[in-house]
PDB file of C-alpha atoms in Angstrom:
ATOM      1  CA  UNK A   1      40.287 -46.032 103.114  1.00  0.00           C
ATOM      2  CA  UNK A   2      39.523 -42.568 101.617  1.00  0.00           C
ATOM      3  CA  UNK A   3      40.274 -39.507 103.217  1.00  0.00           C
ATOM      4  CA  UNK A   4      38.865 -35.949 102.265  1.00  0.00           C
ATOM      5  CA  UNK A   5      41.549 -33.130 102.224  1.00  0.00           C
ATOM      6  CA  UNK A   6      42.234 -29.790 102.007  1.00  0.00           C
ATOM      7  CA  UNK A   7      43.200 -28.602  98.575  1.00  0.00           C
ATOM      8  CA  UNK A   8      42.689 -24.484  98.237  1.00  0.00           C
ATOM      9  CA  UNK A   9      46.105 -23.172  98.383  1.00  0.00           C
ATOM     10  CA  UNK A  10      45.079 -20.388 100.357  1.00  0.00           C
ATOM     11  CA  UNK A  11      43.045 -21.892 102.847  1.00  0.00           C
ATOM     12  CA  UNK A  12      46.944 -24.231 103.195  1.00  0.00           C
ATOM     13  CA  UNK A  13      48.970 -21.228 103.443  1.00  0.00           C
ATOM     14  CA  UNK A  14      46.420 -19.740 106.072  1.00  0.00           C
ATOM     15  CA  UNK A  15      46.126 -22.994 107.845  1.00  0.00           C
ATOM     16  CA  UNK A  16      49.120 -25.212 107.551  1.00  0.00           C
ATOM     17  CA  UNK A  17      48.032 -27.883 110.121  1.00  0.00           C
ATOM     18  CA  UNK A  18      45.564 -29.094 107.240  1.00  0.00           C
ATOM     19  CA  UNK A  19      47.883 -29.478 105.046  1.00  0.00           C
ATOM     20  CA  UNK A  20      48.083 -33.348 104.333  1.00  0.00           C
ATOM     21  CA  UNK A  21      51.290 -35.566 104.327  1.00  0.00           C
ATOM     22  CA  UNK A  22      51.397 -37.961 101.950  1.00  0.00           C
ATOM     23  CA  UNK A  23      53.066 -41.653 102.396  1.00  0.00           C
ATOM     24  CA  UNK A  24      54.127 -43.834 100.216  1.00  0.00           C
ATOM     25  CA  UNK A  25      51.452 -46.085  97.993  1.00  0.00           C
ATOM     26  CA  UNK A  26      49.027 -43.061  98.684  1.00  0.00           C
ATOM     27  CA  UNK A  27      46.976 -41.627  95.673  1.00  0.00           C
ATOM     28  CA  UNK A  28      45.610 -38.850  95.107  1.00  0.00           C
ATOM     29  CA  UNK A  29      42.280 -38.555  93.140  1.00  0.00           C
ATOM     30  CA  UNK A  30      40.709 -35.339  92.609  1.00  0.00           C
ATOM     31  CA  UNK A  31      37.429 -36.061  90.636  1.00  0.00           C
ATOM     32  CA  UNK A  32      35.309 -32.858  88.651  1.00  0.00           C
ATOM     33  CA  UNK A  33      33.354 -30.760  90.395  1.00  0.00           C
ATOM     34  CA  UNK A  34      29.638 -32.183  89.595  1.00  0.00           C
ATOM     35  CA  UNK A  35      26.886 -29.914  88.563  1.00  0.00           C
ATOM     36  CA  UNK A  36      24.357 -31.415  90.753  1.00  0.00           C
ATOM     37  CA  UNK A  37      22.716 -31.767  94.462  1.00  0.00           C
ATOM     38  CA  UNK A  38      21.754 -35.366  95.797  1.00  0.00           C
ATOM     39  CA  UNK A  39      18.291 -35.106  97.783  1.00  0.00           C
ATOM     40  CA  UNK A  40      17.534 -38.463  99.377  1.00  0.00           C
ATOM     41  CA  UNK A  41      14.920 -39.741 102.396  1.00  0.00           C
ATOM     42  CA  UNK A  42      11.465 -39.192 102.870  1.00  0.00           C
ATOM     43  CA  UNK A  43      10.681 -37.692  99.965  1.00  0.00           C
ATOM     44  CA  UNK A  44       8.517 -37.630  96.818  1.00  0.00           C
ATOM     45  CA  UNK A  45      11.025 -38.516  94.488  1.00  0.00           C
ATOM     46  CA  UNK A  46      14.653 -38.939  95.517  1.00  0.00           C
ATOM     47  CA  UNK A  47      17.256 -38.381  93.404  1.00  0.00           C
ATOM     48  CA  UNK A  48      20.103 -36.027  92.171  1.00  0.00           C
ATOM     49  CA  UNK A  49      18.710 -32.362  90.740  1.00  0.00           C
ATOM     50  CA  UNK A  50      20.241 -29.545  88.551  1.00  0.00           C
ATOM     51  CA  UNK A  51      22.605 -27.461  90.772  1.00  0.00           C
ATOM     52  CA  UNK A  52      21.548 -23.614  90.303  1.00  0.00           C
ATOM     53  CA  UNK A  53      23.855 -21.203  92.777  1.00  0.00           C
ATOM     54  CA  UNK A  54      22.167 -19.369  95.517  1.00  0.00           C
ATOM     55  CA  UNK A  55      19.633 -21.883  95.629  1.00  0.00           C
ATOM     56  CA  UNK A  56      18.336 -22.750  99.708  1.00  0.00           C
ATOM     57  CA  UNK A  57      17.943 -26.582 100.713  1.00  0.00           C
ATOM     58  CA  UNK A  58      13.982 -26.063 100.641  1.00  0.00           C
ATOM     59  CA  UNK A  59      14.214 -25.206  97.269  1.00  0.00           C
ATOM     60  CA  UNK A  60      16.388 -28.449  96.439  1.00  0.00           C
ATOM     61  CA  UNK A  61      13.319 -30.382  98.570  1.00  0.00           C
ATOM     62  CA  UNK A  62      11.333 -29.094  96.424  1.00  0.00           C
ATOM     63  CA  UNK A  63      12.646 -30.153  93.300  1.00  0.00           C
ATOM     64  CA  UNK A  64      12.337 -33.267  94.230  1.00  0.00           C
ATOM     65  CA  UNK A  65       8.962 -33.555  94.663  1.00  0.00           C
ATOM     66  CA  UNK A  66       8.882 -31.936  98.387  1.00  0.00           C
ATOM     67  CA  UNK A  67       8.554 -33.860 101.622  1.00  0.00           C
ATOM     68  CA  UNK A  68       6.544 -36.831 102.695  1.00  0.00           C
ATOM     69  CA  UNK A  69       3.848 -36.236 105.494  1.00  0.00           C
ATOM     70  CA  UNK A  70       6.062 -38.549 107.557  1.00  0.00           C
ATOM     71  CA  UNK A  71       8.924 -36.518 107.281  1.00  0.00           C
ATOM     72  CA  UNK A  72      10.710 -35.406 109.738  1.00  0.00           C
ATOM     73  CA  UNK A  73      11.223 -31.755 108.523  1.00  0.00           C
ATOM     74  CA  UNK A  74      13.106 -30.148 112.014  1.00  0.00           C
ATOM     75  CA  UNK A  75      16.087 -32.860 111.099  1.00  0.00           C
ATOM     76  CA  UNK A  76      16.890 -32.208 107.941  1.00  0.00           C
ATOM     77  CA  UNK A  77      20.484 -32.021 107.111  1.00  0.00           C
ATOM     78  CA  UNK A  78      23.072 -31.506 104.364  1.00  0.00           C
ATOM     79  CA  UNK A  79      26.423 -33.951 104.057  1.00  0.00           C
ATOM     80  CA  UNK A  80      29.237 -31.719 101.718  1.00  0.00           C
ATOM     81  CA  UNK A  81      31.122 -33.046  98.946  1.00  0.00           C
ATOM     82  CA  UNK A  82      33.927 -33.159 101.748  1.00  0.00           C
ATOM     83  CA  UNK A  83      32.137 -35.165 103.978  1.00  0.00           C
ATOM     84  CA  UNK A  84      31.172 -33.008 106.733  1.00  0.00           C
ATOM     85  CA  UNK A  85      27.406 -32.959 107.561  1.00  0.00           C
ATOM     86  CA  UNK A  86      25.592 -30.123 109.052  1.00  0.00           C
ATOM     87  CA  UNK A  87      21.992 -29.525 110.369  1.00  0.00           C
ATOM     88  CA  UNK A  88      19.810 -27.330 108.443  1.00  0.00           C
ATOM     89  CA  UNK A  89      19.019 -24.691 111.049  1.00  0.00           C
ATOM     90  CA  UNK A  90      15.097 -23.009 110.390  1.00  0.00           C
ATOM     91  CA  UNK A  91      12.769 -20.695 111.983  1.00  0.00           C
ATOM     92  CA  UNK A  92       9.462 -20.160 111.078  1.00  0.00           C
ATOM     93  CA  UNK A  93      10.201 -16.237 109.718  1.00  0.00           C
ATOM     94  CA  UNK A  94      13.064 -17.315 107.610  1.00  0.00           C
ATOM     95  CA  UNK A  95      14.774 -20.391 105.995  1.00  0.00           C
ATOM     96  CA  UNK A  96      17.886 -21.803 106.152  1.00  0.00           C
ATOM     97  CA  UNK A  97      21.237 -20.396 105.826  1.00  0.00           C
ATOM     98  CA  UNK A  98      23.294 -23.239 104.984  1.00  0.00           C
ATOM     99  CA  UNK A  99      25.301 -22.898 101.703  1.00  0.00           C
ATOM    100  CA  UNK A 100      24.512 -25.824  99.338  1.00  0.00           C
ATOM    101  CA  UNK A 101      27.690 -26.082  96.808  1.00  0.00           C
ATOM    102  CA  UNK A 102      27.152 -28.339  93.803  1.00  0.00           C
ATOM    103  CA  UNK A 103      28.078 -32.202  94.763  1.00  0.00           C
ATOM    104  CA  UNK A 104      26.182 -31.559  98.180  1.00  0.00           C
ATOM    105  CA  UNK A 105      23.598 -34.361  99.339  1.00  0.00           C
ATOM    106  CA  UNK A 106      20.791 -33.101 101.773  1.00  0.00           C
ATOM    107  CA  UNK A 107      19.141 -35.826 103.946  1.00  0.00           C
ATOM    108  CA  UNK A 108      15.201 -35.695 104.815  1.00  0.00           C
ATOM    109  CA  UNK A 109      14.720 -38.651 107.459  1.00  0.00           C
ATOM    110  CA  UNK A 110      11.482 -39.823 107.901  1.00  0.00           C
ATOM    111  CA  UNK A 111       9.706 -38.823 111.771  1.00  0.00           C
ATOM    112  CA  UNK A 112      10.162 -41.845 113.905  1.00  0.00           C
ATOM    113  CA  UNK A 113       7.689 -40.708 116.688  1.00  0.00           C
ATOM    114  CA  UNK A 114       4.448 -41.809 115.005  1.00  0.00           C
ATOM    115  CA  UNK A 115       5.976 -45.490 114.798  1.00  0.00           C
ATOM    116  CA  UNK A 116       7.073 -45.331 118.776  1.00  0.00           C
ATOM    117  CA  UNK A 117       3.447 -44.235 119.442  1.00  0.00           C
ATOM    118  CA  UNK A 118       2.075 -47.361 117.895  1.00  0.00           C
ATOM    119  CA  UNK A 119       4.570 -49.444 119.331  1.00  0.00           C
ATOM    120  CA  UNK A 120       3.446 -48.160 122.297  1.00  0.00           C
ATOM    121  CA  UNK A 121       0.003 -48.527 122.218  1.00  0.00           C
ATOM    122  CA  UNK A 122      -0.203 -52.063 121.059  1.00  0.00           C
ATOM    123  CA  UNK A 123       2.019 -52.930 124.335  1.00  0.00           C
ATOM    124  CA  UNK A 124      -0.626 -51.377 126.040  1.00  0.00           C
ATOM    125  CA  UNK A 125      -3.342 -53.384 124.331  1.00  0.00           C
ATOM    126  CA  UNK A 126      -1.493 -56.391 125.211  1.00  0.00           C
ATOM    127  CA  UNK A 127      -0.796 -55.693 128.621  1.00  0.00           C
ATOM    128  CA  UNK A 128      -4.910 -54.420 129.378  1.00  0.00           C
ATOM    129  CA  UNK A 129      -5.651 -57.550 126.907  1.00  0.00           C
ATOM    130  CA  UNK A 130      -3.575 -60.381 129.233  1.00  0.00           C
ATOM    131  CA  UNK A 131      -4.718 -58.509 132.792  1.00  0.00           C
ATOM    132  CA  UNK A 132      -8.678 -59.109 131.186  1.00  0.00           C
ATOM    133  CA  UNK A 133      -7.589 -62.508 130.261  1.00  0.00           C
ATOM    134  CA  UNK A 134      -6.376 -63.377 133.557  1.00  0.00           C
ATOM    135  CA  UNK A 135      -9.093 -61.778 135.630  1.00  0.00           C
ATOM    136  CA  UNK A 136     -11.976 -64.156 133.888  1.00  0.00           C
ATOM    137  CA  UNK A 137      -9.528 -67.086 134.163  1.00  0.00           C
ATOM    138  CA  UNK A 138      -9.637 -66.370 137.904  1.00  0.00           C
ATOM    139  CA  UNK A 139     -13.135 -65.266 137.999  1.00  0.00           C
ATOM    140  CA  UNK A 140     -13.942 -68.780 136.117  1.00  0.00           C
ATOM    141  CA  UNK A 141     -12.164 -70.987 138.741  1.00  0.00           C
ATOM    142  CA  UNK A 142     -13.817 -68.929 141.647  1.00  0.00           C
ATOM    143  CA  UNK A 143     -17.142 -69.847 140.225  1.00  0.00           C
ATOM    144  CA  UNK A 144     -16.703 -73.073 139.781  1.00  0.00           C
ATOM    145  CA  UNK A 145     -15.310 -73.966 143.499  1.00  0.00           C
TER     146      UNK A 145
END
């Protein structure tokens, strides 16, 4: 398999525990740094955009054509070119703080709870449906006795 390490000298010599140990037939592979941010999900038009620094996830969203109305914006989250994901954390006076580095992919998922709804309520029409069905079956046979 692949695994993500540590490779900033100083973050080794501060932290030696991450320092990985390589065995023999391992390889190493350290590809460029890309010059771009992945936005994927429930949006207008997925894709990869232009990296620009200082730039806030919503503004990435944006590029891509913003959210879908069946988005679910309070979930949104980013997944780093190391692999580690984090939620993007939002209040209604300010946006997010999460760093976006280039080669990051940010992850809109689409809101579920509209789709459990409807499940829900066309179990309900079933159930009311078969209870209606079965009274006038019984009310049938007691008329006819």
């Amino acid at each position: 398999g692949r695994v993500v390490v540590e490779a900033d000298p100083a973050v080794l010599a501060a932290r030696p525990n991450l320092d990985t140990i390589l065995e023999g037939g391992d390889a190493i592979y350290m590809p460029k740094q890309p010059n771009f941010v992945i936005v994927l999900g429930d949006i207008s038009n997925p894709g990869a955009v232009q990296y620009r620094p200082g730039r806030k996830v919503e503004e990435y969203v944006g590029d891509a054509g913003g959210t879908q109305f069946s988005a679910d914006k309070g979930r949104i989250y980013v997944v780093y070119p190391n692999g580690l994901a984090q939620p993007v954390k939002r209040s209604v006076w300010r946006s997010s703080n999460v760093t976006v580095p280039p080669g990051t992919t940010v992850i809109v998922p689409k809101n579920l709870d509209p789709l459990f709804k409807l499940q829900l309520a066309q179990n309900i029409i079933g159930i009311i449906g078969s209870l209606v069905s079965s009274v006038a079956t019984v009310a049938i046979l007691a008329n006819n006795d």
